[in-house]
mmCIF file of C-alpha atoms and ligand atoms in Angstrom:
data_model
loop_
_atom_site.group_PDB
_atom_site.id
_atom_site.type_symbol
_atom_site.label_atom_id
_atom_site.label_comp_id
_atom_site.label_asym_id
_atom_site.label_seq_id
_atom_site.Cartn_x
_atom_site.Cartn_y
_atom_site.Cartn_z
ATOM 1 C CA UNK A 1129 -1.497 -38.630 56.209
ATOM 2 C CA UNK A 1130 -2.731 -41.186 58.811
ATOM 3 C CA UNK A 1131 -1.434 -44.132 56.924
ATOM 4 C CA UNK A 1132 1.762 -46.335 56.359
ATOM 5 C CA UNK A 1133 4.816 -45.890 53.802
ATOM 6 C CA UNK A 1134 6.023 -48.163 51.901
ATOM 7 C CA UNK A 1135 9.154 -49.418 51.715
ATOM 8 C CA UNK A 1136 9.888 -49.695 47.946
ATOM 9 C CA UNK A 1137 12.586 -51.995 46.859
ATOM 10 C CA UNK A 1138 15.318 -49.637 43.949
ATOM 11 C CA UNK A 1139 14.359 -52.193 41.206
ATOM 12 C CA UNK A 1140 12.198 -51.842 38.503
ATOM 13 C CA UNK A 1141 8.809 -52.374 39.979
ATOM 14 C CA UNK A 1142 9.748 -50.262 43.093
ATOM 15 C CA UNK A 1143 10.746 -47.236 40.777
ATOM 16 C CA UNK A 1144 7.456 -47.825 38.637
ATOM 17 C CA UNK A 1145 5.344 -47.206 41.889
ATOM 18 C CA UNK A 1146 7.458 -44.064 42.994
ATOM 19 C CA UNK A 1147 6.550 -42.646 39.662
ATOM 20 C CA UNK A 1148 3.248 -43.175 40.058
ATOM 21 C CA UNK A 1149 2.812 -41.977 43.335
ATOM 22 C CA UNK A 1150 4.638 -39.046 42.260
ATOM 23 C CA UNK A 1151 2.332 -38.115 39.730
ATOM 24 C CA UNK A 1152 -0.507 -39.176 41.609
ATOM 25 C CA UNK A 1153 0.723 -35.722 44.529
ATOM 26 C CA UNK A 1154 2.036 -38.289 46.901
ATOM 27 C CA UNK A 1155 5.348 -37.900 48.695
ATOM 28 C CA UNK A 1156 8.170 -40.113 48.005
ATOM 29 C CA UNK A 1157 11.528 -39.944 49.486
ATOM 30 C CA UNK A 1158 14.188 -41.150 47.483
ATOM 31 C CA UNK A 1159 17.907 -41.708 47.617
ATOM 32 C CA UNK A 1160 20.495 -39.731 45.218
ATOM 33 C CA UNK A 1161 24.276 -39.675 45.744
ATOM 34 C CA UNK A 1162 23.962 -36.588 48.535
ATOM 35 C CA UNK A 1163 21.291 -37.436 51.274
ATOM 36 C CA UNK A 1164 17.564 -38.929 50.399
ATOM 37 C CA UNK A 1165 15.434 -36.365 49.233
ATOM 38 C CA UNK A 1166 11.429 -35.948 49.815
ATOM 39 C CA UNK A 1167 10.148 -35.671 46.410
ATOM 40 C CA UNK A 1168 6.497 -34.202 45.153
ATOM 41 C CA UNK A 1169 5.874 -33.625 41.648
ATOM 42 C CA UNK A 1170 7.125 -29.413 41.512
ATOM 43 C CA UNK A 1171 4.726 -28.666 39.411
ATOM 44 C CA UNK A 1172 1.962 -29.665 41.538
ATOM 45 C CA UNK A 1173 1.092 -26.929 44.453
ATOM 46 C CA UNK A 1174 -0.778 -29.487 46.655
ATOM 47 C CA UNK A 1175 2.026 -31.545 46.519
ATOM 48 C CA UNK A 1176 4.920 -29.307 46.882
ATOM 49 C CA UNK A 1177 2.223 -28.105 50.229
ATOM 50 C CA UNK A 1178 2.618 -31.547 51.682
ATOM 51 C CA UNK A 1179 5.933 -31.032 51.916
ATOM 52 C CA UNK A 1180 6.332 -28.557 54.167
ATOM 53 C CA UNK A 1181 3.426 -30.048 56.098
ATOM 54 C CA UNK A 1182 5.498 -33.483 56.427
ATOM 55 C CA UNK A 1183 8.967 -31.486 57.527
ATOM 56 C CA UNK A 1184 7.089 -29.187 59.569
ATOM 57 C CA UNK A 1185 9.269 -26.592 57.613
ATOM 58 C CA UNK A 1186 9.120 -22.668 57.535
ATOM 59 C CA UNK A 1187 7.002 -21.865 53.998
ATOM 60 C CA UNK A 1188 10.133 -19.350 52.973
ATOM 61 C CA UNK A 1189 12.603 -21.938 52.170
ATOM 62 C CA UNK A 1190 12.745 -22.531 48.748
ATOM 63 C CA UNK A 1191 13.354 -26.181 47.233
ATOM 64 C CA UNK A 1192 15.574 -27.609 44.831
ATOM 65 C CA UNK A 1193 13.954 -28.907 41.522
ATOM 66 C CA UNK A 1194 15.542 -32.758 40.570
ATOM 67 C CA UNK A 1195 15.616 -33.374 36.416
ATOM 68 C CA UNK A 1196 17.404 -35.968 34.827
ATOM 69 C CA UNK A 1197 19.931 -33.692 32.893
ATOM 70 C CA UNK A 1198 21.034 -30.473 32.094
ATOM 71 C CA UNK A 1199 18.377 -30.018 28.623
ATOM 72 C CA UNK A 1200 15.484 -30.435 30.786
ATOM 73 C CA UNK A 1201 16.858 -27.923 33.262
ATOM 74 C CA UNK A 1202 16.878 -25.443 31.017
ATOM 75 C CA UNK A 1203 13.143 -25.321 30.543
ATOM 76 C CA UNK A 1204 12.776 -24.529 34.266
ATOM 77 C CA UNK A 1205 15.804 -21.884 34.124
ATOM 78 C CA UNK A 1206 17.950 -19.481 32.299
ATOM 79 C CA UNK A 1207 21.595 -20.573 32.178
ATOM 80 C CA UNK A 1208 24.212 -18.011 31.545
ATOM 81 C CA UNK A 1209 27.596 -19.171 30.233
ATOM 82 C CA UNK A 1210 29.263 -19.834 33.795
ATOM 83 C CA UNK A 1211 25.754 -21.508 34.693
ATOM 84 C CA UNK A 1212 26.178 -23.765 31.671
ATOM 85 C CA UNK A 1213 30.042 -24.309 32.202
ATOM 86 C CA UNK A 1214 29.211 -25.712 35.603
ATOM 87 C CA UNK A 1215 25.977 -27.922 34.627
ATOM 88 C CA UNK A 1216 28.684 -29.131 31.846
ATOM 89 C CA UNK A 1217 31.265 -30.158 34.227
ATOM 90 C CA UNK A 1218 29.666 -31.141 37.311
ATOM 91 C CA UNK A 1219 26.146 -32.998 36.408
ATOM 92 C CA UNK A 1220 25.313 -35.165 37.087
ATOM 93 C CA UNK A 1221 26.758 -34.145 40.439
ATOM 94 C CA UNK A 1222 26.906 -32.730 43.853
ATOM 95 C CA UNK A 1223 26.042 -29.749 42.655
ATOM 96 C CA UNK A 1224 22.783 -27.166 42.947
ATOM 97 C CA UNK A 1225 22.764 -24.120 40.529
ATOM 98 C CA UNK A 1226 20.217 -21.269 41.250
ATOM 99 C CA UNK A 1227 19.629 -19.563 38.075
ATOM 100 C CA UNK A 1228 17.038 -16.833 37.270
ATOM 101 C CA UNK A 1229 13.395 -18.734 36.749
ATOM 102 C CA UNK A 1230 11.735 -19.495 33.186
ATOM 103 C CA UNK A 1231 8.301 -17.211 33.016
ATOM 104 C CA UNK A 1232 7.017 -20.162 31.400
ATOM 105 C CA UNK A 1233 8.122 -23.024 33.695
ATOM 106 C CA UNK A 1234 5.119 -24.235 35.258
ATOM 107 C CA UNK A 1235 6.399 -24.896 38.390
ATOM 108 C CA UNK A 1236 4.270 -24.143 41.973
ATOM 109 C CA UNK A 1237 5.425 -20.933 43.094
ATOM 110 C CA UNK A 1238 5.874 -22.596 46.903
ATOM 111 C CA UNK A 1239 9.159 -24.341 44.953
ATOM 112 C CA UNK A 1240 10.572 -21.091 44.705
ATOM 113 C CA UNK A 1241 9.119 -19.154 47.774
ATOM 114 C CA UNK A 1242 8.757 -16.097 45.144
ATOM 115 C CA UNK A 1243 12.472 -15.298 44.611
ATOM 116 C CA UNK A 1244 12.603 -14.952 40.446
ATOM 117 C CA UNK A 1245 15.208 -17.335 40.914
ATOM 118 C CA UNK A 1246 15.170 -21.696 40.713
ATOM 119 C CA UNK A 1247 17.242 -24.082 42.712
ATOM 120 C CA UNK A 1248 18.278 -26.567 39.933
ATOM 121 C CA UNK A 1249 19.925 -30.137 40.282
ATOM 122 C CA UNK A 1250 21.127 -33.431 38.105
ATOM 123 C CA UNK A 1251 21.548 -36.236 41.071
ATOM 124 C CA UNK A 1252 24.241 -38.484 39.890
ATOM 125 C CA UNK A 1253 22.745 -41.816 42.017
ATOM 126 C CA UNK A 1254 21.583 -44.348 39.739
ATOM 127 C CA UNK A 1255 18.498 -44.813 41.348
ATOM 128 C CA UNK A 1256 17.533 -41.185 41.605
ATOM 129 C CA UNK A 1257 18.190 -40.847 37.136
ATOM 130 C CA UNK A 1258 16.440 -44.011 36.759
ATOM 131 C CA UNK A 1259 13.197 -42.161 38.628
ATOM 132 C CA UNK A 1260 13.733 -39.233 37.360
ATOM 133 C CA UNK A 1261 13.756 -40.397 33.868
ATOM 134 C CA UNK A 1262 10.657 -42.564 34.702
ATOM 135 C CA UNK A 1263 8.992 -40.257 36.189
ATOM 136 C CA UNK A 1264 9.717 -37.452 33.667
ATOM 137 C CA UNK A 1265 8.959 -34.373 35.556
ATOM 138 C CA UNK A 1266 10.771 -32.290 37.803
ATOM 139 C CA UNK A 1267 10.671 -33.512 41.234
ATOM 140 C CA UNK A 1268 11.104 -30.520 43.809
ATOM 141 C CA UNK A 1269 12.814 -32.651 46.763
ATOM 142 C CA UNK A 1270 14.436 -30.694 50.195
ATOM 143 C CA UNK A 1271 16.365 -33.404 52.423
ATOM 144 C CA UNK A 1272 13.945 -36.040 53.721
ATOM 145 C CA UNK A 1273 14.395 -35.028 57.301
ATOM 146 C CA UNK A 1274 11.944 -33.212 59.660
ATOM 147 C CA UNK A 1275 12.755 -29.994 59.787
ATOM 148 C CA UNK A 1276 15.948 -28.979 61.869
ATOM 149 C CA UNK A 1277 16.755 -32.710 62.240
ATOM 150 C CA UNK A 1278 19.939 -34.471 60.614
ATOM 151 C CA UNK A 1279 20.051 -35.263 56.228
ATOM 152 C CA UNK A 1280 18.731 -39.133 55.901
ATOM 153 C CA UNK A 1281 21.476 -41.074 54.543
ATOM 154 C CA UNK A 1282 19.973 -44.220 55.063
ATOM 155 C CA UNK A 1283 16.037 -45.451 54.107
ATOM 156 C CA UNK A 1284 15.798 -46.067 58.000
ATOM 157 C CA UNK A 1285 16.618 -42.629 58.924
ATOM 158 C CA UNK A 1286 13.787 -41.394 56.765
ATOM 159 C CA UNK A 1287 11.099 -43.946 58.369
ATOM 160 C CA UNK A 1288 12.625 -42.037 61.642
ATOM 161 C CA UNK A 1289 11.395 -39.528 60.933
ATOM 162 C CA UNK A 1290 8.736 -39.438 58.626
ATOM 163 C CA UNK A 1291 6.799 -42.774 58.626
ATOM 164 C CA UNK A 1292 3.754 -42.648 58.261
ATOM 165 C CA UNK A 1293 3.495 -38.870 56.944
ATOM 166 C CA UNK A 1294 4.779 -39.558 53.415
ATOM 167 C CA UNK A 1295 3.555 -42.133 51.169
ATOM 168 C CA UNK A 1296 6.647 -44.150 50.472
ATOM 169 C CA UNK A 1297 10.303 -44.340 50.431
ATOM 170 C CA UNK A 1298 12.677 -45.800 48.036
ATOM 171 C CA UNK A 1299 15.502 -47.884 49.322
ATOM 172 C CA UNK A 1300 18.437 -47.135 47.797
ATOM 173 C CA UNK A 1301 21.167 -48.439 50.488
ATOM 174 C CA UNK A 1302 23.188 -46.191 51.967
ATOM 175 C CA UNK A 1303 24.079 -42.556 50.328
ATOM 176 C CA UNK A 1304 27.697 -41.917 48.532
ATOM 177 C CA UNK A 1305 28.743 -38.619 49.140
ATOM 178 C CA UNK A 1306 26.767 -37.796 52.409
ATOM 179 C CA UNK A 1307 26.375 -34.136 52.889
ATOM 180 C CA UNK A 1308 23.923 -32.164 51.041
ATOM 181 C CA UNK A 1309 25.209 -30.797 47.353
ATOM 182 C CA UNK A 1310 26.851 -27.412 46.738
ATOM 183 C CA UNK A 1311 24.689 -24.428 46.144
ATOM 184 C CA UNK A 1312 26.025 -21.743 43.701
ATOM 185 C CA UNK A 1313 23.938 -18.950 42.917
ATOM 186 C CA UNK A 1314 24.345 -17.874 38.722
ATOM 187 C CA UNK A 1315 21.997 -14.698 38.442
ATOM 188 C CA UNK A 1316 24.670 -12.597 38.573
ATOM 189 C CA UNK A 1317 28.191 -13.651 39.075
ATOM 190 C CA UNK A 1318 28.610 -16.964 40.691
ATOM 191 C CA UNK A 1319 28.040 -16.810 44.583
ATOM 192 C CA UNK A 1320 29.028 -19.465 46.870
ATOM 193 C CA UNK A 1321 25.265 -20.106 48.244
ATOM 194 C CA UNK A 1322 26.529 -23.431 50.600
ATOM 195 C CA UNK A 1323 29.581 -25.679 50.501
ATOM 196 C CA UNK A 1324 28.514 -29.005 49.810
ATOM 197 C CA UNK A 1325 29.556 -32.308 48.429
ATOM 198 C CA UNK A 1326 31.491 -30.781 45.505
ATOM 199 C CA UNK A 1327 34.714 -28.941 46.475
ATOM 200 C CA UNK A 1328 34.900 -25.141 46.124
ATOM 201 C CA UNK A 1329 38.333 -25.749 44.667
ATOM 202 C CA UNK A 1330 36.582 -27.781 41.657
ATOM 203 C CA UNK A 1331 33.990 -25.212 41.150
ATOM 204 C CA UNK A 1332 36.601 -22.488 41.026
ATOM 205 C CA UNK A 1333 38.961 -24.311 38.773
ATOM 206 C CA UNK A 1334 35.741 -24.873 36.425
ATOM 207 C CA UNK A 1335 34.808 -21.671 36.186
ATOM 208 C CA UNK A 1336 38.715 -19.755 36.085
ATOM 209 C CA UNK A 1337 38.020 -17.395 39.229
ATOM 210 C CA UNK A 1338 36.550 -17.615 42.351
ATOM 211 C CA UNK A 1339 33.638 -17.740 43.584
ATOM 212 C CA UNK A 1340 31.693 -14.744 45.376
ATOM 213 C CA UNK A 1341 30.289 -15.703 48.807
ATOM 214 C CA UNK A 1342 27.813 -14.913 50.646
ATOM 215 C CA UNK A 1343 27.161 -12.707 53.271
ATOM 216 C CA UNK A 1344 27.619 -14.628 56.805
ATOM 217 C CA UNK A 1345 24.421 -15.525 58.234
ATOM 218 C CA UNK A 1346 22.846 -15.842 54.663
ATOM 219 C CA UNK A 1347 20.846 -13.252 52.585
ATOM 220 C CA UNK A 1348 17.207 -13.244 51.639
ATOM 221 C CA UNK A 1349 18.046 -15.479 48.390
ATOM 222 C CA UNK A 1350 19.551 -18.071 50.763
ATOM 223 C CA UNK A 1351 17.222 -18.458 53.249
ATOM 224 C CA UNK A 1352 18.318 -22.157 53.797
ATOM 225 C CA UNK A 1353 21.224 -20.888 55.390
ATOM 226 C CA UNK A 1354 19.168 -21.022 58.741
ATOM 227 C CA UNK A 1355 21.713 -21.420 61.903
ATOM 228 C CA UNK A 1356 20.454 -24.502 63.328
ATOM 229 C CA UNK A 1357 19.550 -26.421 59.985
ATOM 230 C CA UNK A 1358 21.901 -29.693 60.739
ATOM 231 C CA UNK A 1359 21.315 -30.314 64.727
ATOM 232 C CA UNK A 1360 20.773 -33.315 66.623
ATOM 233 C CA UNK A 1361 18.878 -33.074 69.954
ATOM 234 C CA UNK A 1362 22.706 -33.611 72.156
ATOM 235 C CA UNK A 1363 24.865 -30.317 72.624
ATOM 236 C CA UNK A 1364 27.724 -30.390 70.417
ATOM 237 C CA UNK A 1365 30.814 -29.050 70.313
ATOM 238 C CA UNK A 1366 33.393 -28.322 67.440
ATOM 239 C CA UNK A 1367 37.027 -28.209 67.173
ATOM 240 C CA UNK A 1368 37.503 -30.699 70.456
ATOM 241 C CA UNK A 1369 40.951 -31.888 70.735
ATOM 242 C CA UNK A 1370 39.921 -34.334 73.498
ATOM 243 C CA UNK A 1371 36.573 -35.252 74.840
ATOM 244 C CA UNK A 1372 35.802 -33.700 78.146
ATOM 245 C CA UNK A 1373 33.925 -35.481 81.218
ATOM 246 C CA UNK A 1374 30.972 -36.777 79.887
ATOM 247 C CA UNK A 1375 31.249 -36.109 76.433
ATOM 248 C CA UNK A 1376 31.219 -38.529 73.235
ATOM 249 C CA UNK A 1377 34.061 -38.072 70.936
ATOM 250 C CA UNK A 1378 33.662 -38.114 67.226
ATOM 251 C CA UNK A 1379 36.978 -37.746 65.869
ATOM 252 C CA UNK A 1380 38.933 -37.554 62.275
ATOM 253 C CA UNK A 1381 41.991 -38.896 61.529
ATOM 254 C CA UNK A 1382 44.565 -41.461 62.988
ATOM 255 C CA UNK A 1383 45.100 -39.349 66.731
ATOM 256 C CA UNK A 1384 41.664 -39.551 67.216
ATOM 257 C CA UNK A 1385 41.830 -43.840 68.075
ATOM 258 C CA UNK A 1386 40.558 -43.464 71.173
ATOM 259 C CA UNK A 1387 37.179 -41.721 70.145
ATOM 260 C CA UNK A 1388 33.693 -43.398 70.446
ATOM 261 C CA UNK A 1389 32.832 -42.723 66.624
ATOM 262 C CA UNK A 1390 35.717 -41.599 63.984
ATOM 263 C CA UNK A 1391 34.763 -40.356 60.767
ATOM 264 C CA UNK A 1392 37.419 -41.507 59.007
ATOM 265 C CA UNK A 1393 40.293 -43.110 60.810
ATOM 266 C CA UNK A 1394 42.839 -42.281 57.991
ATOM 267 C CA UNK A 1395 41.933 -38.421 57.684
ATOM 268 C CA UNK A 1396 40.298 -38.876 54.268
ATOM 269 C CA UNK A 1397 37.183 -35.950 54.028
ATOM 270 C CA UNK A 1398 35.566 -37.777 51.438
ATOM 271 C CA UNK A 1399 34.994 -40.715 53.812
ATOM 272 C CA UNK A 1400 34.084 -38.276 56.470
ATOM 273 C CA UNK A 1401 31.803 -36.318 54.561
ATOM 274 C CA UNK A 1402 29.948 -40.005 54.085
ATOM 275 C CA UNK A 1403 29.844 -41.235 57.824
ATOM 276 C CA UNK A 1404 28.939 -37.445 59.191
ATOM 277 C CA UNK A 1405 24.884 -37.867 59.634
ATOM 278 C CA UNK A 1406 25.256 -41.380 60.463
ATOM 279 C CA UNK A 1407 27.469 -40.735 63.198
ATOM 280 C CA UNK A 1408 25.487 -38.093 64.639
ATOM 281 C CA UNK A 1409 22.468 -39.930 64.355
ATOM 282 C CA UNK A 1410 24.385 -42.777 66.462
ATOM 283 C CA UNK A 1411 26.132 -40.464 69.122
ATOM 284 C CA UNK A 1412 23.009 -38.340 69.732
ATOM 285 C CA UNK A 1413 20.972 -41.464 70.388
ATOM 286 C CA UNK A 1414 23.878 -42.418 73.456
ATOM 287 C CA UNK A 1415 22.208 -38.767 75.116
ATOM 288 C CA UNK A 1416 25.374 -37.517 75.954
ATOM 289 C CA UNK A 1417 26.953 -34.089 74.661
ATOM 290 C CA UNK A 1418 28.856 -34.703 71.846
ATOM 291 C CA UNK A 1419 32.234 -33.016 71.173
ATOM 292 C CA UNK A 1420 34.136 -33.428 67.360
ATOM 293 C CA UNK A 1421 37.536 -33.320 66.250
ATOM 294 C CA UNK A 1422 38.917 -30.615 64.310
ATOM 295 C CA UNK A 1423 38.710 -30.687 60.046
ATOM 296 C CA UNK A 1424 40.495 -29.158 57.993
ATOM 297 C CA UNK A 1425 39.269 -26.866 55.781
ATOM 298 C CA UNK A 1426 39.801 -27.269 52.515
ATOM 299 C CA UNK A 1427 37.415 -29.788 50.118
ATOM 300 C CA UNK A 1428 34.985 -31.494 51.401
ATOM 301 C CA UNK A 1429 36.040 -30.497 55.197
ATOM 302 C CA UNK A 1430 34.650 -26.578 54.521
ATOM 303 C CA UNK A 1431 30.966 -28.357 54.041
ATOM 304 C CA UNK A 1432 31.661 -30.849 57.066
ATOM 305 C CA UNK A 1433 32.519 -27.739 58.856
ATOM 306 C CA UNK A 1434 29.646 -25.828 57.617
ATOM 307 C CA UNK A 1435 27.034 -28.832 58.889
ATOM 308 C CA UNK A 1436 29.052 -28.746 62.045
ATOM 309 C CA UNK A 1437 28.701 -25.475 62.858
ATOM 310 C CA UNK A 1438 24.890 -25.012 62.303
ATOM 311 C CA UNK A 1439 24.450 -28.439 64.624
ATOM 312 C CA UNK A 1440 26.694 -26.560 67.294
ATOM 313 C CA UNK A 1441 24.433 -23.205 67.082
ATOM 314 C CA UNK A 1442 22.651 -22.711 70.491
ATOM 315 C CA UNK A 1443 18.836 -23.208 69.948
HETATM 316 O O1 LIG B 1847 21.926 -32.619 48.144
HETATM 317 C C1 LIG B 1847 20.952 -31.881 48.225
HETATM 318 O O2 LIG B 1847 20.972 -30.701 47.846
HETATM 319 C C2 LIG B 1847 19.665 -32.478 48.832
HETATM 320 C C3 LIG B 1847 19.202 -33.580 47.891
HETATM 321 C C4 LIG B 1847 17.880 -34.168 48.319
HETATM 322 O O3 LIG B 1847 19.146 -33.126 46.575
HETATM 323 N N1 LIG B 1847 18.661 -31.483 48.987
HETATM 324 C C5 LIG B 1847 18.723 -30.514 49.945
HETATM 325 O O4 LIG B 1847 17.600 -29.729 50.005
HETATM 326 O O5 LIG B 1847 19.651 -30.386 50.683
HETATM 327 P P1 LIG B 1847 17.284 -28.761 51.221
HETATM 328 O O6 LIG B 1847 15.897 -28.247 50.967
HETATM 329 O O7 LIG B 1847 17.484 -29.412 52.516
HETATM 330 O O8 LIG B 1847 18.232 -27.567 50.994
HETATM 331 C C6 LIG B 1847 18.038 -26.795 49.831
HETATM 332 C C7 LIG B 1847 18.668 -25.462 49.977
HETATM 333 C C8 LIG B 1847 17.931 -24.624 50.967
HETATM 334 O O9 LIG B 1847 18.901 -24.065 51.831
HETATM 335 C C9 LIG B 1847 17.266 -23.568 50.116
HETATM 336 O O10 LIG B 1847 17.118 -22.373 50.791
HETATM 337 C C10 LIG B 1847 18.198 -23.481 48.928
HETATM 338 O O11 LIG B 1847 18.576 -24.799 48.729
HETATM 339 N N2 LIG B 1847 17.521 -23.033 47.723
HETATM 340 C C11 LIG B 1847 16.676 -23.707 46.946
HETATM 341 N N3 LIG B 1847 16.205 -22.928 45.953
HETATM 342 C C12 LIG B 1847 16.780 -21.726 46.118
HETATM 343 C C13 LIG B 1847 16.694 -20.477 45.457
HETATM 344 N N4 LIG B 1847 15.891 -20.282 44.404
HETATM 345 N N5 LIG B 1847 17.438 -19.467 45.910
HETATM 346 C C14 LIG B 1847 18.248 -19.637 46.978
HETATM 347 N N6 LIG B 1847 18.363 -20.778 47.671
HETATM 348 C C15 LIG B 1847 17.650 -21.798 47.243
HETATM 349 MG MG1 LIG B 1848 17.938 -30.098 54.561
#
């Protein structure tokens, strides 16, 4: 695409012309509460295509398919009952179910990469229900990031990256949550597919049990559990009590004052989990290695740690 993207204002107008570029096979990036997604019309091949031509990402990942709630889901996929007890809690939410596919869904088979199964999802942002409503189709949207580079959590970071290969971007301030949304897997008994921006805890308390995981490294139904999915062009390392020679410190929590970035200065995860991709984006930019406090590991810290981890992954 050898032209410009718009900026589109979030207000009526702006949402009116997403929709119609949207329907027209364009690309449109868009916030919701997670990261900004790059949405194409899912049931269009050409523009699900453009996608991966605009990322630059491998053709086996499968997408996630945006609808506006949990009825329209189920045309696209089969819900079993611990499908439908999580859709019932948790959307519109952080949350992605992957349920088995709808013969008659209509969607381009490079949404699913062939699997049998559907990556569904009801964003909670108001912008991204007010589009989705508009636009009234499902909207397959990965993270609006080149591929292997940081989640967008900002309209800026998606003109980094992508301006002038997408058609437009909607400008819906900064993103709440900040990491990308849970994954659970419902086509047989619920699988942990990647921690996200809804606690495991939550999930598990939803559903009475726990959830299955999967196997480390990822399984052919997960392909988006690539090692180096979350990295930013610095080394990085994870766990880093103090910053060595050299290094930038990102740090967590109130011991951490004397670090260049902190993610949250009073140790709350939820605030971390919001500044993470912004404060990569700003430490990798210094060109220095960057070194991270240690999370903890329980809510929202197992997905920090998760996005950590693949950034630290030597390429
Ligand atoms: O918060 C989010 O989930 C954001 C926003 C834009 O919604 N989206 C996002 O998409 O993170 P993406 O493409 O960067 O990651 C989607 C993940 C990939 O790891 C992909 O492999 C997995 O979802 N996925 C999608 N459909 C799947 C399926 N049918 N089976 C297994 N994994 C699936
Ligand atoms: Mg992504």
């Amino acid at each position: 695409m050898d032209r410009n993207t718009d900026c589109l204002a979030a207000d009526p107008a702006g949402i009116d012309r997403a929709s119609e570029l949207l329907a027209a096979g364009q690309l449109v990036a868009f916030p919701t509460e997670t990261v900004y997604g790059l949405g194409a019309d899912a049931r269009q091949g050409a523009a699900v295509a453009r996608i991966f031509e605009a990322k630059g990402r491998p053709r086996f990942n499968p997408l996630i398919v945006h609808v506006a709630d949990l009825a329209t889901a189920e045309r696209y996929g089969h819900f079993d009952h611990d499908a439908l007890a999580l859709a019932n809690a948790f959307w519109p939410g952080p949350l992605t179910l992957v349920v088995p596919i709808r013969a008659e869904a209509g969607l381009s088979d490079l949404v699913t990469a062939g699997l049998g199964t559907v990556g569904l999802r009801v964003p909670r942002g108001d912008v991204a229900q007010t589009l989705l409503r508009r636009f009234a189709g499902p909207v397959a949207a990965p993270s609006a990031n080149p591929s292997g580079k940081i989640s967008p959590t900002r309209a800026e970071h998606v003109l980094d990256g992508l301006a002038g290969r997408i058609a437009a971007v909607l400008d819906g301030g900064a993103a709440e949550v900040g990491v990308e949304s849970t994954i659970v897997g419902c086509y047989d008994h619920p699988r942990l597919l990647r921690p996200g921006g809804l606690p495991i805890e939550a999930i598990e308390a939803a559903l009475g049990r726990s959830l299955a995981h999967a196997p480390p490294g990822g399984t052919p139904n997960a392909p988006g559990q690539l090692a180096s999915h979350y990295a930013p062009d610095a080394a990085l390392r994870v766990g880093a009590e103090t910053a060595e020679a050299g290094e930038i410190l990102i740090g967590f929590g109130p011991q951490a004052s004397d670090a260049a970035f902190n993610l949250s200065p009073s140790g709350d995860l939820v605030e971390a989990a919001a500044n993470l991709f912004e404060m990569l984006r700003q430490a990798d930019v210094l060109g220095r290695p960057i070194a991270v406090s240690p999370i903890p590991e329980h809510g929202l810290g197992r997905a920090i740690n998760d996005r950590l981890s693949r950034a630290a992954h030597p390429r």
